[in-house]
């Protein structure tokens, strides 16, 4: 950093949203060698880690071990966690901006995209986002109910979330009991009558968004057969050309190989079946007072001049009888009061992480974004590291250029938070929740038993506050 900079040390940054992007941005700011940063990380829940806690499937504990990286960041001098504080409700954007040099929004994408078809809101038709939040013990979803008394579920979408929810419906209770799946979900899934889970893609296997390990896992389930119709791996000319193009994606080629192997299998008569179906789009969810089926139209693939294949509906329709529909067609970010939002893309208006004023197209001084709310719901957890780094690079360049606004209020934000949300949770409070959950899980051989109510979390976070954790 140049000596001419007039910004007083320390550089005070507020980050809103304690998921992967928020933690990576915090870590990068605190690791910057030529600036003494102080980072205040806010989350509306008392628990940090966002989708690592509430999105990653419970039977993927290795993916969750990334938390150790975030714990090291939280130990760095200059880091503070304000859990249970909702920006936009408990404190405003303006109040944060007045007390920091910059605010970075890393609020993710917690809402579902909609299909826009009749019957979408019938009881028994749910966004996968709700189902994921429910089995992961998100406090907002703890009292949701999913009717698992039918025989067939249809999962719409060909992404990794669709695979996660299909797998969760197909795991045995013994497999679930080794995980940190919320107790209410283990109980409901243990009583589930679902025998068949149909995963429906609007395009073909060669266009599916699944990553290879996730698709492979479907073929390795203890008590569920995976079923693929050989016709679906007999590719059309457009798909063959797409897979053989220059710079073809190896992931797509491998997906076809994995599905081809599945198509050659004879079902072993396991208790459940996961049926992968392709080239079909839902047009209507059927039922009077609850889901009884889904009408789908058969699609064909049409190529544009670059060979990119889209789905086009034919005249052929079919009804798949089912009792549960989980719509897994992508997530959406949510607007925040005082922060420019692009409703079409469901992301904060930004260029490379600098938030833009929609009227002028100019950067809003001192306001940044990273993660899914910046770029949309794509990539794996590690993708957010680079995404956050790009944003932090812009922020530090603006600091260097003297383009960051000075805080206008000298009062520590902690004082305002203490006044507005006296029972907010700091990192030591979260560590008490963490230790408590782990202790509950230990005798059962589980990583943790999650607390699913905010009241319980607060009680544990504030119990014995003087004890060291
Ligand atoms: P995604 O990967 O974007 O998949 C969305 C799927 O929905 C696509 O198959 C898409 O089909 C389909 N779709 C969209 N609109 C549709 C419509 N109107 N009708 C029918 N189908 C429709 O999204 P995601 O599964 O929510 O995953 C989000 C991100 O999280 C991804 O990057 C994913 O890899 C990541 N993730 C990773 C893991 C893991 O690493 N284990 C686990 C979960 C999630 P088209 O391709 O035709 O648009």
PDB file of N, CA, C and O and ligand atoms in Angstrom, residues 51 55-57 60 63 113-117 128-129 132 135 156-164 167 200-204 207-211 213-214 217 280-282 299 301 308-311 327-331 372 375-381 383, ligand 1:
ATOM      1  N   UNK A  51     -24.068 -22.366   3.992  1.00  0.00           N
ATOM      2  CA  UNK A  51     -24.423 -23.615   3.305  1.00  0.00           C
ATOM      3  C   UNK A  51     -23.552 -24.798   3.711  1.00  0.00           C
ATOM      4  O   UNK A  51     -23.914 -25.941   3.431  1.00  0.00           O
ATOM      5  N   UNK A  55     -26.473 -26.620   3.816  1.00  0.00           N
ATOM      6  CA  UNK A  55     -26.646 -27.004   2.424  1.00  0.00           C
ATOM      7  C   UNK A  55     -25.961 -28.320   2.093  1.00  0.00           C
ATOM      8  O   UNK A  55     -26.558 -29.200   1.472  1.00  0.00           O
ATOM      9  N   UNK A  56     -24.704 -28.470   2.513  1.00  0.00           N
ATOM     10  CA  UNK A  56     -23.946 -29.688   2.203  1.00  0.00           C
ATOM     11  C   UNK A  56     -24.699 -30.892   2.782  1.00  0.00           C
ATOM     12  O   UNK A  56     -25.182 -30.848   3.920  1.00  0.00           O
ATOM     13  N   UNK A  57     -24.796 -31.954   1.983  1.00  0.00           N
ATOM     14  CA  UNK A  57     -25.566 -33.114   2.439  1.00  0.00           C
ATOM     15  C   UNK A  57     -24.910 -33.732   3.680  1.00  0.00           C
ATOM     16  O   UNK A  57     -23.682 -33.814   3.765  1.00  0.00           O
ATOM     17  N   UNK A  60     -22.035 -36.184   3.580  1.00  0.00           N
ATOM     18  CA  UNK A  60     -20.781 -35.728   2.974  1.00  0.00           C
ATOM     19  C   UNK A  60     -19.915 -35.009   4.026  1.00  0.00           C
ATOM     20  O   UNK A  60     -19.582 -33.831   3.859  1.00  0.00           O
ATOM     21  N   UNK A  63     -16.690 -32.946   3.049  1.00  0.00           N
ATOM     22  CA  UNK A  63     -16.845 -31.590   2.479  1.00  0.00           C
ATOM     23  C   UNK A  63     -16.945 -30.567   3.615  1.00  0.00           C
ATOM     24  O   UNK A  63     -16.429 -29.463   3.536  1.00  0.00           O
ATOM     25  N   UNK A 113     -35.710 -21.058  -7.315  1.00  0.00           N
ATOM     26  CA  UNK A 113     -36.278 -20.605  -8.587  1.00  0.00           C
ATOM     27  C   UNK A 113     -37.602 -21.339  -8.783  1.00  0.00           C
ATOM     28  O   UNK A 113     -37.760 -22.456  -8.313  1.00  0.00           O
ATOM     29  N   UNK A 114     -38.511 -20.686  -9.492  1.00  0.00           N
ATOM     30  CA  UNK A 114     -39.817 -21.316  -9.674  1.00  0.00           C
ATOM     31  C   UNK A 114     -39.996 -21.832 -11.088  1.00  0.00           C
ATOM     32  O   UNK A 114     -39.436 -21.285 -12.036  1.00  0.00           O
ATOM     33  N   UNK A 115     -40.797 -22.895 -11.199  1.00  0.00           N
ATOM     34  CA  UNK A 115     -41.069 -23.464 -12.520  1.00  0.00           C
ATOM     35  C   UNK A 115     -42.089 -22.633 -13.288  1.00  0.00           C
ATOM     36  O   UNK A 115     -42.055 -22.595 -14.513  1.00  0.00           O
ATOM     37  N   UNK A 116     -43.031 -22.025 -12.547  1.00  0.00           N
ATOM     38  CA  UNK A 116     -44.088 -21.244 -13.191  1.00  0.00           C
ATOM     39  C   UNK A 116     -45.095 -22.130 -13.914  1.00  0.00           C
ATOM     40  O   UNK A 116     -45.518 -21.806 -15.018  1.00  0.00           O
ATOM     41  N   UNK A 117     -45.453 -23.270 -13.300  1.00  0.00           N
ATOM     42  CA  UNK A 117     -46.440 -24.164 -13.928  1.00  0.00           C
ATOM     43  C   UNK A 117     -47.611 -24.373 -12.967  1.00  0.00           C
ATOM     44  O   UNK A 117     -47.455 -24.214 -11.752  1.00  0.00           O
ATOM     45  N   UNK A 128     -36.719 -27.833  -3.475  1.00  0.00           N
ATOM     46  CA  UNK A 128     -35.673 -28.646  -2.841  1.00  0.00           C
ATOM     47  C   UNK A 128     -34.957 -27.846  -1.758  1.00  0.00           C
ATOM     48  O   UNK A 128     -34.505 -28.404  -0.760  1.00  0.00           O
ATOM     49  N   UNK A 129     -34.892 -26.507  -1.955  1.00  0.00           N
ATOM     50  CA  UNK A 129     -34.227 -25.673  -0.941  1.00  0.00           C
ATOM     51  C   UNK A 129     -34.854 -25.901   0.439  1.00  0.00           C
ATOM     52  O   UNK A 129     -34.145 -25.952   1.441  1.00  0.00           O
ATOM     53  N   UNK A 132     -33.850 -29.449   1.727  1.00  0.00           N
ATOM     54  CA  UNK A 132     -32.437 -29.439   2.147  1.00  0.00           C
ATOM     55  C   UNK A 132     -32.313 -28.742   3.506  1.00  0.00           C
ATOM     56  O   UNK A 132     -31.640 -29.236   4.419  1.00  0.00           O
ATOM     57  N   UNK A 135     -33.746 -31.119   6.278  1.00  0.00           N
ATOM     58  CA  UNK A 135     -32.946 -32.270   6.763  1.00  0.00           C
ATOM     59  C   UNK A 135     -31.630 -31.804   7.369  1.00  0.00           C
ATOM     60  O   UNK A 135     -31.002 -32.512   8.132  1.00  0.00           O
ATOM     61  N   UNK A 156     -37.218 -32.752  -9.687  1.00  0.00           N
ATOM     62  CA  UNK A 156     -37.048 -32.069 -10.974  1.00  0.00           C
ATOM     63  C   UNK A 156     -35.707 -31.346 -10.989  1.00  0.00           C
ATOM     64  O   UNK A 156     -35.409 -30.555 -10.093  1.00  0.00           O
ATOM     65  N   UNK A 157     -34.894 -31.609 -12.029  1.00  0.00           N
ATOM     66  CA  UNK A 157     -33.594 -30.949 -12.142  1.00  0.00           C
ATOM     67  C   UNK A 157     -32.487 -31.981 -12.234  1.00  0.00           C
ATOM     68  O   UNK A 157     -32.633 -33.113 -11.740  1.00  0.00           O
ATOM     69  N   UNK A 158     -31.408 -31.593 -12.878  1.00  0.00           N
ATOM     70  CA  UNK A 158     -30.282 -32.507 -13.073  1.00  0.00           C
ATOM     71  C   UNK A 158     -28.994 -31.925 -12.522  1.00  0.00           C
ATOM     72  O   UNK A 158     -27.926 -32.017 -13.134  1.00  0.00           O
ATOM     73  N   UNK A 159     -29.086 -31.244 -11.376  1.00  0.00           N
ATOM     74  CA  UNK A 159     -27.885 -30.705 -10.734  1.00  0.00           C
ATOM     75  C   UNK A 159     -27.524 -31.519  -9.498  1.00  0.00           C
ATOM     76  O   UNK A 159     -28.197 -32.504  -9.168  1.00  0.00           O
ATOM     77  N   UNK A 160     -26.482 -31.092  -8.802  1.00  0.00           N
ATOM     78  CA  UNK A 160     -26.035 -31.842  -7.627  1.00  0.00           C
ATOM     79  C   UNK A 160     -27.021 -31.768  -6.467  1.00  0.00           C
ATOM     80  O   UNK A 160     -27.073 -32.672  -5.635  1.00  0.00           O
ATOM     81  N   UNK A 161     -27.804 -30.690  -6.416  1.00  0.00           N
ATOM     82  CA  UNK A 161     -28.804 -30.624  -5.349  1.00  0.00           C
ATOM     83  C   UNK A 161     -29.872 -31.697  -5.582  1.00  0.00           C
ATOM     84  O   UNK A 161     -30.309 -32.366  -4.643  1.00  0.00           O
ATOM     85  N   UNK A 162     -30.249 -31.898  -6.845  1.00  0.00           N
ATOM     86  CA  UNK A 162     -31.226 -32.956  -7.163  1.00  0.00           C
ATOM     87  C   UNK A 162     -30.673 -34.322  -6.721  1.00  0.00           C
ATOM     88  O   UNK A 162     -31.398 -35.142  -6.147  1.00  0.00           O
ATOM     89  N   UNK A 163     -29.373 -34.539  -6.960  1.00  0.00           N
ATOM     90  CA  UNK A 163     -28.765 -35.813  -6.537  1.00  0.00           C
ATOM     91  C   UNK A 163     -28.778 -35.920  -5.009  1.00  0.00           C
ATOM     92  O   UNK A 163     -29.089 -36.976  -4.450  1.00  0.00           O
ATOM     93  N   UNK A 164     -28.448 -34.812  -4.347  1.00  0.00           N
ATOM     94  CA  UNK A 164     -28.433 -34.839  -2.871  1.00  0.00           C
ATOM     95  C   UNK A 164     -29.802 -35.223  -2.312  1.00  0.00           C
ATOM     96  O   UNK A 164     -29.898 -36.078  -1.433  1.00  0.00           O
ATOM     97  N   UNK A 167     -30.694 -38.811  -3.033  1.00  0.00           N
ATOM     98  CA  UNK A 167     -29.933 -39.736  -2.173  1.00  0.00           C
ATOM     99  C   UNK A 167     -30.483 -39.733  -0.738  1.00  0.00           C
ATOM    100  O   UNK A 167     -30.628 -40.769  -0.103  1.00  0.00           O
ATOM    101  N   UNK A 200     -35.690 -36.083 -12.804  1.00  0.00           N
ATOM    102  CA  UNK A 200     -36.145 -35.718 -14.144  1.00  0.00           C
ATOM    103  C   UNK A 200     -35.289 -34.594 -14.732  1.00  0.00           C
ATOM    104  O   UNK A 200     -35.246 -33.498 -14.174  1.00  0.00           O
ATOM    105  N   UNK A 201     -34.647 -34.860 -15.873  1.00  0.00           N
ATOM    106  CA  UNK A 201     -33.848 -33.827 -16.547  1.00  0.00           C
ATOM    107  C   UNK A 201     -34.571 -33.332 -17.782  1.00  0.00           C
ATOM    108  O   UNK A 201     -35.145 -34.122 -18.522  1.00  0.00           O
ATOM    109  N   UNK A 202     -34.538 -32.004 -18.014  1.00  0.00           N
ATOM    110  CA  UNK A 202     -35.244 -31.515 -19.219  1.00  0.00           C
ATOM    111  C   UNK A 202     -34.402 -31.745 -20.476  1.00  0.00           C
ATOM    112  O   UNK A 202     -34.917 -31.754 -21.574  1.00  0.00           O
ATOM    113  N   UNK A 203     -33.066 -31.910 -20.303  1.00  0.00           N
ATOM    114  CA  UNK A 203     -32.211 -32.231 -21.453  1.00  0.00           C
ATOM    115  C   UNK A 203     -31.669 -33.656 -21.253  1.00  0.00           C
ATOM    116  O   UNK A 203     -32.197 -34.413 -20.456  1.00  0.00           O
ATOM    117  N   UNK A 204     -30.607 -34.006 -21.952  1.00  0.00           N
ATOM    118  CA  UNK A 204     -30.130 -35.385 -21.909  1.00  0.00           C
ATOM    119  C   UNK A 204     -29.025 -35.593 -20.872  1.00  0.00           C
ATOM    120  O   UNK A 204     -28.590 -34.643 -20.214  1.00  0.00           O
ATOM    121  N   UNK A 207     -25.983 -33.418 -21.119  1.00  0.00           N
ATOM    122  CA  UNK A 207     -26.096 -32.008 -20.725  1.00  0.00           C
ATOM    123  C   UNK A 207     -26.322 -31.856 -19.213  1.00  0.00           C
ATOM    124  O   UNK A 207     -26.463 -30.735 -18.717  1.00  0.00           O
ATOM    125  N   UNK A 208     -26.359 -32.970 -18.480  1.00  0.00           N
ATOM    126  CA  UNK A 208     -26.693 -32.892 -17.055  1.00  0.00           C
ATOM    127  C   UNK A 208     -25.609 -32.121 -16.298  1.00  0.00           C
ATOM    128  O   UNK A 208     -24.433 -32.174 -16.639  1.00  0.00           O
ATOM    129  N   UNK A 209     -26.038 -31.386 -15.238  1.00  0.00           N
ATOM    130  CA  UNK A 209     -25.091 -30.572 -14.457  1.00  0.00           C
ATOM    131  C   UNK A 209     -24.428 -31.367 -13.330  1.00  0.00           C
ATOM    132  O   UNK A 209     -23.563 -30.837 -12.630  1.00  0.00           O
ATOM    133  N   UNK A 210     -24.795 -32.625 -13.141  1.00  0.00           N
ATOM    134  CA  UNK A 210     -24.180 -33.430 -12.065  1.00  0.00           C
ATOM    135  C   UNK A 210     -22.662 -33.427 -12.207  1.00  0.00           C
ATOM    136  O   UNK A 210     -22.154 -33.461 -13.330  1.00  0.00           O
ATOM    137  N   UNK A 211     -21.963 -33.471 -11.073  1.00  0.00           N
ATOM    138  CA  UNK A 211     -20.529 -33.755 -11.158  1.00  0.00           C
ATOM    139  C   UNK A 211     -20.348 -35.271 -11.012  1.00  0.00           C
ATOM    140  O   UNK A 211     -21.231 -35.974 -10.516  1.00  0.00           O
ATOM    141  N   UNK A 213     -18.439 -37.499  -9.180  1.00  0.00           N
ATOM    142  CA  UNK A 213     -18.533 -38.274  -7.934  1.00  0.00           C
ATOM    143  C   UNK A 213     -19.967 -38.378  -7.437  1.00  0.00           C
ATOM    144  O   UNK A 213     -20.371 -39.421  -6.916  1.00  0.00           O
ATOM    145  N   UNK A 214     -20.755 -37.294  -7.612  1.00  0.00           N
ATOM    146  CA  UNK A 214     -22.140 -37.304  -7.127  1.00  0.00           C
ATOM    147  C   UNK A 214     -22.977 -38.301  -7.933  1.00  0.00           C
ATOM    148  O   UNK A 214     -23.775 -39.041  -7.372  1.00  0.00           O
ATOM    149  N   UNK A 217     -22.018 -41.826  -6.893  1.00  0.00           N
ATOM    150  CA  UNK A 217     -22.550 -42.222  -5.581  1.00  0.00           C
ATOM    151  C   UNK A 217     -23.931 -42.862  -5.679  1.00  0.00           C
ATOM    152  O   UNK A 217     -24.271 -43.730  -4.868  1.00  0.00           O
ATOM    153  N   UNK A 280     -37.434 -34.609 -20.514  1.00  0.00           N
ATOM    154  CA  UNK A 280     -38.834 -34.436 -20.115  1.00  0.00           C
ATOM    155  C   UNK A 280     -38.945 -33.219 -19.201  1.00  0.00           C
ATOM    156  O   UNK A 280     -38.169 -33.083 -18.248  1.00  0.00           O
ATOM    157  N   UNK A 281     -39.906 -32.348 -19.520  1.00  0.00           N
ATOM    158  CA  UNK A 281     -40.133 -31.141 -18.696  1.00  0.00           C
ATOM    159  C   UNK A 281     -41.492 -31.214 -18.045  1.00  0.00           C
ATOM    160  O   UNK A 281     -42.471 -31.600 -18.694  1.00  0.00           O
ATOM    161  N   UNK A 282     -41.577 -30.790 -16.793  1.00  0.00           N
ATOM    162  CA  UNK A 282     -42.900 -30.753 -16.147  1.00  0.00           C
ATOM    163  C   UNK A 282     -43.751 -29.660 -16.757  1.00  0.00           C
ATOM    164  O   UNK A 282     -43.251 -28.557 -17.019  1.00  0.00           O
ATOM    165  N   UNK A 299     -39.220 -33.881 -24.545  1.00  0.00           N
ATOM    166  CA  UNK A 299     -38.442 -32.852 -25.245  1.00  0.00           C
ATOM    167  C   UNK A 299     -37.549 -33.473 -26.302  1.00  0.00           C
ATOM    168  O   UNK A 299     -37.179 -34.654 -26.219  1.00  0.00           O
ATOM    169  N   UNK A 301     -33.803 -32.264 -28.463  1.00  0.00           N
ATOM    170  CA  UNK A 301     -32.716 -31.300 -28.330  1.00  0.00           C
ATOM    171  C   UNK A 301     -32.520 -30.572 -29.649  1.00  0.00           C
ATOM    172  O   UNK A 301     -32.516 -31.196 -30.715  1.00  0.00           O
ATOM    173  N   UNK A 308     -24.587 -25.620 -28.972  1.00  0.00           N
ATOM    174  CA  UNK A 308     -25.238 -25.666 -27.643  1.00  0.00           C
ATOM    175  C   UNK A 308     -26.641 -26.220 -27.805  1.00  0.00           C
ATOM    176  O   UNK A 308     -27.393 -25.792 -28.681  1.00  0.00           O
ATOM    177  N   UNK A 309     -26.995 -27.178 -26.947  1.00  0.00           N
ATOM    178  CA  UNK A 309     -28.272 -27.880 -27.124  1.00  0.00           C
ATOM    179  C   UNK A 309     -29.301 -27.436 -26.095  1.00  0.00           C
ATOM    180  O   UNK A 309     -29.036 -27.472 -24.887  1.00  0.00           O
ATOM    181  N   UNK A 310     -30.459 -27.023 -26.608  1.00  0.00           N
ATOM    182  CA  UNK A 310     -31.565 -26.635 -25.718  1.00  0.00           C
ATOM    183  C   UNK A 310     -32.682 -27.653 -25.860  1.00  0.00           C
ATOM    184  O   UNK A 310     -32.773 -28.356 -26.874  1.00  0.00           O
ATOM    185  N   UNK A 311     -33.563 -27.655 -24.847  1.00  0.00           N
ATOM    186  CA  UNK A 311     -34.716 -28.565 -24.893  1.00  0.00           C
ATOM    187  C   UNK A 311     -35.869 -27.883 -25.619  1.00  0.00           C
ATOM    188  O   UNK A 311     -36.145 -26.707 -25.371  1.00  0.00           O
ATOM    189  N   UNK A 327     -38.692 -29.656  -6.319  1.00  0.00           N
ATOM    190  CA  UNK A 327     -38.254 -28.856  -7.469  1.00  0.00           C
ATOM    191  C   UNK A 327     -36.838 -28.358  -7.208  1.00  0.00           C
ATOM    192  O   UNK A 327     -36.619 -27.524  -6.330  1.00  0.00           O
ATOM    193  N   UNK A 328     -35.902 -28.898  -7.971  1.00  0.00           N
ATOM    194  CA  UNK A 328     -34.487 -28.591  -7.709  1.00  0.00           C
ATOM    195  C   UNK A 328     -33.868 -27.959  -8.952  1.00  0.00           C
ATOM    196  O   UNK A 328     -33.046 -28.562  -9.631  1.00  0.00           O
ATOM    197  N   UNK A 329     -34.328 -26.734  -9.265  1.00  0.00           N
ATOM    198  CA  UNK A 329     -33.908 -26.114 -10.532  1.00  0.00           C
ATOM    199  C   UNK A 329     -33.065 -24.865 -10.289  1.00  0.00           C
ATOM    200  O   UNK A 329     -32.945 -24.019 -11.169  1.00  0.00           O
ATOM    201  N   UNK A 330     -32.455 -24.787  -9.121  1.00  0.00           N
ATOM    202  CA  UNK A 330     -31.528 -23.680  -8.875  1.00  0.00           C
ATOM    203  C   UNK A 330     -32.006 -22.760  -7.759  1.00  0.00           C
ATOM    204  O   UNK A 330     -33.187 -22.766  -7.393  1.00  0.00           O
ATOM    205  N   UNK A 331     -31.040 -22.027  -7.216  1.00  0.00           N
ATOM    206  CA  UNK A 331     -31.303 -21.124  -6.090  1.00  0.00           C
ATOM    207  C   UNK A 331     -31.316 -19.667  -6.578  1.00  0.00           C
ATOM    208  O   UNK A 331     -30.781 -19.365  -7.641  1.00  0.00           O
ATOM    209  N   UNK A 372     -22.348 -16.461  -3.961  1.00  0.00           N
ATOM    210  CA  UNK A 372     -23.508 -16.723  -4.823  1.00  0.00           C
ATOM    211  C   UNK A 372     -24.335 -15.466  -5.074  1.00  0.00           C
ATOM    212  O   UNK A 372     -24.908 -15.317  -6.147  1.00  0.00           O
ATOM    213  N   UNK A 375     -22.414 -13.789  -8.006  1.00  0.00           N
ATOM    214  CA  UNK A 375     -22.283 -14.405  -9.343  1.00  0.00           C
ATOM    215  C   UNK A 375     -23.385 -15.392  -9.685  1.00  0.00           C
ATOM    216  O   UNK A 375     -23.415 -15.927 -10.802  1.00  0.00           O
ATOM    217  N   UNK A 376     -24.296 -15.657  -8.738  1.00  0.00           N
ATOM    218  CA  UNK A 376     -25.319 -16.678  -8.961  1.00  0.00           C
ATOM    219  C   UNK A 376     -24.859 -18.010  -8.394  1.00  0.00           C
ATOM    220  O   UNK A 376     -23.676 -18.182  -8.047  1.00  0.00           O
ATOM    221  N   UNK A 377     -25.822 -18.981  -8.262  1.00  0.00           N
ATOM    222  CA  UNK A 377     -25.528 -20.227  -7.553  1.00  0.00           C
ATOM    223  C   UNK A 377     -24.760 -21.237  -8.399  1.00  0.00           C
ATOM    224  O   UNK A 377     -25.343 -22.143  -8.983  1.00  0.00           O
ATOM    225  N   UNK A 378     -23.463 -21.068  -8.487  1.00  0.00           N
ATOM    226  CA  UNK A 378     -22.668 -21.986  -9.313  1.00  0.00           C
ATOM    227  C   UNK A 378     -21.382 -22.365  -8.581  1.00  0.00           C
ATOM    228  O   UNK A 378     -20.915 -21.637  -7.705  1.00  0.00           O
ATOM    229  N   UNK A 379     -20.839 -23.498  -8.991  1.00  0.00           N
ATOM    230  CA  UNK A 379     -19.531 -23.914  -8.475  1.00  0.00           C
ATOM    231  C   UNK A 379     -19.624 -24.614  -7.133  1.00  0.00           C
ATOM    232  O   UNK A 379     -20.700 -24.760  -6.557  1.00  0.00           O
ATOM    233  N   UNK A 380     -18.463 -25.077  -6.665  1.00  0.00           N
ATOM    234  CA  UNK A 380     -18.404 -25.773  -5.385  1.00  0.00           C
ATOM    235  C   UNK A 380     -17.909 -24.792  -4.314  1.00  0.00           C
ATOM    236  O   UNK A 380     -17.663 -23.621  -4.615  1.00  0.00           O
ATOM    237  N   UNK A 381     -17.784 -25.273  -3.082  1.00  0.00           N
ATOM    238  CA  UNK A 381     -17.441 -24.364  -1.978  1.00  0.00           C
ATOM    239  C   UNK A 381     -16.145 -23.599  -2.280  1.00  0.00           C
ATOM    240  O   UNK A 381     -16.054 -22.387  -2.080  1.00  0.00           O
ATOM    241  N   UNK A 383     -14.925 -22.635  -4.982  1.00  0.00           N
ATOM    242  CA  UNK A 383     -15.086 -21.578  -6.001  1.00  0.00           C
ATOM    243  C   UNK A 383     -15.220 -20.209  -5.326  1.00  0.00           C
ATOM    244  O   UNK A 383     -14.837 -19.180  -5.879  1.00  0.00           O
TER     245      UNK A 383
HETATM  246  P1  LIG B   1     -27.515 -26.489 -11.050  1.00  0.00           P
HETATM  247  O1  LIG B   1     -26.277 -27.271 -11.015  1.00  0.00           O
HETATM  248  O2  LIG B   1     -27.505 -25.163 -11.737  1.00  0.00           O
HETATM  249  O3  LIG B   1     -28.658 -27.418 -11.704  1.00  0.00           O
HETATM  250  C1  LIG B   1     -29.932 -26.915 -11.971  1.00  0.00           C
HETATM  251  C2  LIG B   1     -30.683 -27.932 -12.804  1.00  0.00           C
HETATM  252  O4  LIG B   1     -32.016 -27.462 -12.941  1.00  0.00           O
HETATM  253  C3  LIG B   1     -30.128 -28.108 -14.226  1.00  0.00           C
HETATM  254  O5  LIG B   1     -30.171 -29.467 -14.542  1.00  0.00           O
HETATM  255  C4  LIG B   1     -31.114 -27.312 -15.075  1.00  0.00           C
HETATM  256  O6  LIG B   1     -31.240 -27.804 -16.386  1.00  0.00           O
HETATM  257  C5  LIG B   1     -32.392 -27.599 -14.317  1.00  0.00           C
HETATM  258  N1  LIG B   1     -33.449 -26.634 -14.632  1.00  0.00           N
HETATM  259  C6  LIG B   1     -33.396 -25.284 -14.581  1.00  0.00           C
HETATM  260  N2  LIG B   1     -34.586 -24.769 -14.939  1.00  0.00           N
HETATM  261  C7  LIG B   1     -35.398 -25.807 -15.216  1.00  0.00           C
HETATM  262  C8  LIG B   1     -36.742 -25.909 -15.641  1.00  0.00           C
HETATM  263  N3  LIG B   1     -37.497 -24.845 -15.836  1.00  0.00           N
HETATM  264  N4  LIG B   1     -37.242 -27.148 -15.845  1.00  0.00           N
HETATM  265  C9  LIG B   1     -36.496 -28.255 -15.644  1.00  0.00           C
HETATM  266  N5  LIG B   1     -35.224 -28.230 -15.238  1.00  0.00           N
HETATM  267  C10 LIG B   1     -34.680 -27.008 -15.025  1.00  0.00           C
HETATM  268  O7  LIG B   1     -28.086 -26.147  -9.589  1.00  0.00           O
HETATM  269  P2  LIG B   1     -28.104 -26.943  -8.200  1.00  0.00           P
HETATM  270  O8  LIG B   1     -28.284 -28.387  -8.363  1.00  0.00           O
HETATM  271  O9  LIG B   1     -29.078 -26.171  -7.387  1.00  0.00           O
HETATM  272  O10 LIG B   1     -26.638 -26.692  -7.623  1.00  0.00           O
HETATM  273  C11 LIG B   1     -26.162 -25.363  -7.341  1.00  0.00           C
HETATM  274  C12 LIG B   1     -24.643 -25.397  -7.256  1.00  0.00           C
HETATM  275  O11 LIG B   1     -24.250 -26.061  -6.058  1.00  0.00           O
HETATM  276  C13 LIG B   1     -23.991 -26.149  -8.403  1.00  0.00           C
HETATM  277  O12 LIG B   1     -22.819 -25.486  -8.779  1.00  0.00           O
HETATM  278  C14 LIG B   1     -23.680 -27.489  -7.780  1.00  0.00           C
HETATM  279  O13 LIG B   1     -22.626 -28.200  -8.394  1.00  0.00           O
HETATM  280  C15 LIG B   1     -23.341 -27.085  -6.363  1.00  0.00           C
HETATM  281  N6  LIG B   1     -23.508 -28.240  -5.461  1.00  0.00           N
HETATM  282  C16 LIG B   1     -22.445 -29.036  -5.283  1.00  0.00           C
HETATM  283  C17 LIG B   1     -22.559 -30.169  -4.501  1.00  0.00           C
HETATM  284  C18 LIG B   1     -21.373 -31.062  -4.319  1.00  0.00           C
HETATM  285  O14 LIG B   1     -20.276 -30.698  -4.723  1.00  0.00           O
HETATM  286  N7  LIG B   1     -21.537 -32.232  -3.754  1.00  0.00           N
HETATM  287  C19 LIG B   1     -23.773 -30.490  -3.895  1.00  0.00           C
HETATM  288  C20 LIG B   1     -24.864 -29.645  -4.099  1.00  0.00           C
HETATM  289  C21 LIG B   1     -24.718 -28.516  -4.901  1.00  0.00           C
HETATM  290  P3  LIG B   1     -30.503 -27.105 -17.630  1.00  0.00           P
HETATM  291  O15 LIG B   1     -29.085 -27.534 -17.568  1.00  0.00           O
HETATM  292  O16 LIG B   1     -31.235 -27.621 -18.809  1.00  0.00           O
HETATM  293  O17 LIG B   1     -30.641 -25.617 -17.434  1.00  0.00           O
END
